[in-house]
mmCIF file of C-alpha atoms in Angstrom:
data_model
loop_
_atom_site.group_PDB
_atom_site.id
_atom_site.type_symbol
_atom_site.label_atom_id
_atom_site.label_comp_id
_atom_site.label_asym_id
_atom_site.label_seq_id
_atom_site.Cartn_x
_atom_site.Cartn_y
_atom_site.Cartn_z
ATOM 1 C CA MET A 923 30.306 88.541 -10.623
ATOM 2 C CA LYS A 924 27.254 87.978 -8.448
ATOM 3 C CA LYS A 925 29.335 86.033 -5.896
ATOM 4 C CA LEU A 926 31.874 88.868 -5.783
ATOM 5 C CA LYS A 927 29.126 91.430 -5.024
ATOM 6 C CA ILE A 928 27.686 89.254 -2.286
ATOM 7 C CA THR A 929 31.135 88.740 -0.789
ATOM 8 C CA LEU A 930 31.915 92.470 -0.839
ATOM 9 C CA ILE A 931 28.567 93.365 0.713
ATOM 10 C CA SER A 932 29.110 90.734 3.409
ATOM 11 C CA LEU A 933 32.576 92.077 4.178
ATOM 12 C CA LEU A 934 31.247 95.633 4.371
ATOM 13 C CA PHE A 935 28.515 94.500 6.757
ATOM 14 C CA LEU A 936 31.039 92.689 8.980
ATOM 15 C CA LEU A 937 33.315 95.730 9.010
ATOM 16 C CA MET A 938 30.436 97.970 10.068
ATOM 17 C CA MET A 939 29.488 95.533 12.848
ATOM 18 C CA ALA A 940 33.068 95.399 14.128
ATOM 19 C CA CYS A 941 33.208 99.180 14.466
ATOM 20 C CA SER A 942 29.881 99.390 16.266
ATOM 21 C CA ASN A 943 29.487 100.102 19.959
ATOM 22 C CA GLU A 944 26.212 98.169 20.053
ATOM 23 C CA PHE A 945 27.803 95.211 21.887
ATOM 24 C CA ALA A 946 28.871 97.555 24.696
ATOM 25 C CA ARG A 947 25.450 99.204 24.921
ATOM 26 C CA GLN A 948 23.747 95.779 25.147
ATOM 27 C CA GLU A 949 26.163 94.474 27.786
ATOM 28 C CA TYR A 950 26.239 97.633 29.943
ATOM 29 C CA ASN A 951 23.513 96.408 32.316
ATOM 30 C CA SER A 952 24.217 92.673 32.001
ATOM 31 C CA ASN A 953 25.814 91.570 35.270
ATOM 32 C CA GLU A 954 26.304 88.130 33.725
ATOM 33 C CA LYS A 955 28.488 89.574 30.929
ATOM 34 C CA ILE A 956 30.252 92.051 33.216
ATOM 35 C CA ALA A 957 31.197 89.286 35.681
ATOM 36 C CA LEU A 958 32.960 87.220 33.012
ATOM 37 C CA ILE A 959 36.712 86.866 33.533
ATOM 38 C CA ASN A 960 37.347 87.770 29.893
ATOM 39 C CA ASP A 961 37.323 91.443 28.986
ATOM 40 C CA HIS A 962 35.636 92.643 25.807
ATOM 41 C CA TYR A 963 36.402 96.165 24.646
ATOM 42 C CA ALA A 964 37.420 98.478 21.858
ATOM 43 C CA LYS A 965 39.493 101.547 22.685
ATOM 44 C CA GLU A 966 41.772 104.164 21.224
ATOM 45 C CA ILE A 967 44.780 105.925 22.743
ATOM 46 C CA SER A 968 44.968 104.543 26.265
ATOM 47 C CA VAL A 969 47.473 105.212 29.051
ATOM 48 C CA PHE A 970 47.357 103.043 32.200
ATOM 49 C CA ASN A 971 49.588 103.485 35.259
ATOM 50 C CA SER A 972 49.360 101.363 38.386
ATOM 51 C CA THR A 973 51.048 101.111 41.775
ATOM 52 C CA ASN A 974 49.921 99.342 44.964
ATOM 53 C CA GLU A 975 48.250 102.558 46.116
ATOM 54 C CA GLU A 976 46.902 104.127 42.921
ATOM 55 C CA ILE A 977 45.595 103.550 39.406
ATOM 56 C CA SER A 978 45.333 106.166 36.697
ATOM 57 C CA LEU A 979 43.718 105.537 33.338
ATOM 58 C CA THR A 980 43.024 107.832 30.404
ATOM 59 C CA ILE A 981 41.328 106.675 27.218
ATOM 60 C CA SER A 982 40.349 108.780 24.204
ATOM 61 C CA LYS A 983 37.545 106.400 23.062
ATOM 62 C CA PHE A 984 36.128 103.333 24.821
ATOM 63 C CA ASN A 985 33.374 100.735 24.427
ATOM 64 C CA GLY A 986 33.040 97.553 26.460
ATOM 65 C CA ARG A 987 34.353 96.190 29.736
ATOM 66 C CA GLN A 988 37.955 96.108 30.954
ATOM 67 C CA THR A 989 39.425 94.867 34.243
ATOM 68 C CA VAL A 990 41.509 97.621 35.858
ATOM 69 C CA TRP A 991 42.349 95.990 39.215
ATOM 70 C CA THR A 992 42.390 92.525 40.806
ATOM 71 C CA LYS A 993 43.187 91.289 44.290
ATOM 72 C CA LYS A 994 42.928 87.846 45.863
ATOM 73 C CA LEU A 995 42.225 87.813 49.602
ATOM 74 C CA GLU A 996 42.460 85.147 52.309
ATOM 75 C CA LYS A 997 39.700 86.807 54.385
ATOM 76 C CA ASN A 998 36.990 89.443 54.016
ATOM 77 C CA GLU A 999 38.055 93.069 54.458
ATOM 78 C CA ASP A 1000 36.788 96.565 53.769
ATOM 79 C CA MET A 1001 38.778 98.896 51.580
ATOM 80 C CA GLU A 1002 38.367 102.626 51.168
ATOM 81 C CA ILE A 1003 38.972 104.049 47.727
ATOM 82 C CA LYS A 1004 39.072 107.612 46.497
ATOM 83 C CA LEU A 1005 37.889 108.037 42.905
ATOM 84 C CA SER A 1006 38.150 110.808 40.385
ATOM 85 C CA PHE A 1007 36.094 109.931 37.290
ATOM 86 C CA CYS A 1008 35.168 112.076 34.317
ATOM 87 C CA LEU A 1009 34.395 111.759 30.618
ATOM 88 C CA SER A 1010 33.237 114.119 27.877
ATOM 89 C CA LYS A 1011 30.786 111.771 26.123
ATOM 90 C CA GLY A 1012 28.991 108.483 26.745
ATOM 91 C CA GLN A 1013 28.185 106.505 29.858
ATOM 92 C CA ALA A 1014 30.570 104.517 32.052
ATOM 93 C CA LYS A 1015 30.852 102.950 35.468
ATOM 94 C CA ILE A 1016 33.341 101.271 37.750
ATOM 95 C CA VAL A 1017 32.023 98.014 39.202
ATOM 96 C CA HIS A 1018 33.277 95.644 41.895
ATOM 97 C CA ILE A 1019 33.009 91.905 41.168
ATOM 98 C CA ASP A 1020 33.506 89.537 44.094
ATOM 99 C CA ASN A 1021 34.555 85.890 44.098
ATOM 100 C CA ASP A 1022 30.899 84.793 43.696
ATOM 101 C CA ASN A 1023 30.531 87.021 40.578
ATOM 102 C CA ASN A 1024 28.242 89.488 42.362
ATOM 103 C CA VAL A 1025 28.486 92.827 40.549
ATOM 104 C CA THR A 1026 28.154 96.092 42.486
ATOM 105 C CA THR A 1027 28.354 99.529 40.888
ATOM 106 C CA VAL A 1028 30.915 101.645 42.744
ATOM 107 C CA ILE A 1029 30.423 104.822 40.702
ATOM 108 C CA GLU A 1030 28.624 105.696 37.471
ATOM 109 C CA CYS A 1031 29.502 108.620 35.239
ATOM 110 C CA VAL A 1032 28.056 110.627 32.345
ATOM 111 C CA PRO A 1033 29.415 114.021 31.274
ATOM 112 C CA ASP A 1034 27.020 115.870 33.603
ATOM 113 C CA THR A 1035 27.950 113.772 36.663
ATOM 114 C CA SER A 1036 31.746 113.766 36.345
ATOM 115 C CA THR A 1037 33.379 114.143 39.756
ATOM 116 C CA ASP A 1038 34.921 117.390 40.890
ATOM 117 C CA GLY A 1039 37.995 116.068 42.662
ATOM 118 C CA PHE A 1040 37.889 112.800 44.590
ATOM 119 C CA VAL A 1041 34.858 110.917 45.929
ATOM 120 C CA THR A 1042 35.403 108.411 48.764
ATOM 121 C CA LYS A 1043 33.744 104.976 48.637
ATOM 122 C CA THR A 1044 34.040 101.883 50.836
ATOM 123 C CA ILE A 1045 34.103 98.478 49.159
ATOM 124 C CA SER A 1046 33.517 95.227 51.045
ATOM 125 C CA LEU A 1047 36.000 92.765 49.585
ATOM 126 C CA LYS A 1048 35.265 89.075 50.028
ATOM 127 C CA ASN A 1049 37.531 86.104 50.514
ATOM 128 C CA GLY A 1050 38.855 85.051 47.092
ATOM 129 C CA GLN A 1051 39.231 86.999 43.856
ATOM 130 C CA ASN A 1052 37.997 90.617 43.728
ATOM 131 C CA ARG A 1053 38.026 92.773 40.598
ATOM 132 C CA LEU A 1054 37.255 96.312 39.542
ATOM 133 C CA LYS A 1055 36.113 96.795 35.956
ATOM 134 C CA LEU A 1056 35.489 99.787 33.773
ATOM 135 C CA VAL A 1057 32.260 99.295 31.816
ATOM 136 C CA GLY A 1058 31.061 101.814 29.244
ATOM 137 C CA TYR A 1059 29.742 102.647 25.818
ATOM 138 C CA ASP A 1060 30.145 105.539 23.402
ATOM 139 C CA CYS A 1061 32.781 107.011 25.765
ATOM 140 C CA GLU A 1062 35.244 109.744 24.904
ATOM 141 C CA ASN A 1063 38.018 111.330 26.959
ATOM 142 C CA ILE A 1064 37.813 109.113 30.029
ATOM 143 C CA ASP A 1065 40.024 110.152 32.949
ATOM 144 C CA ILE A 1066 40.036 107.898 36.033
ATOM 145 C CA LYS A 1067 42.153 107.989 39.161
ATOM 146 C CA ILE A 1068 41.657 105.491 42.000
ATOM 147 C CA GLN A 1069 43.558 105.639 45.300
ATOM 148 C CA PHE A 1070 43.433 102.601 47.636
ATOM 149 C CA SER A 1071 43.711 102.359 51.424
ATOM 150 C CA LYS A 1072 42.743 99.712 53.983
ATOM 151 C CA LEU A 1073 40.282 100.554 56.740
#
């Protein structure tokens, strides 16, 4: 009976840890974790659409880091992107990760700083693999649109 109680308490503890957003909060400012190829996230009700010129992503709840765009280049080039980024709760950002795993924040968002329409940013893409990732914790009702164009 004692072993059964210990087992049940352990399972309850593991279940509570799995539902926690603490991993996302701890990794939010860790460029080492963000730069990893592997994504690590928990989300609910997500719709992702992508073309060569545009990405749109809506998520009802999100914690973690998820790659939303990748491109491998033969030479360095600048790219202009237009972003629309809003959420109703939490903290999130879009980051650029270059081939050397340097992480640069493109835009950061909390409910009070959601964009009104599109914001234009220029990203310096390097030779090799380039990625954009969504990184966030305790997020609700994320709505992201990214439009791409070469300079």
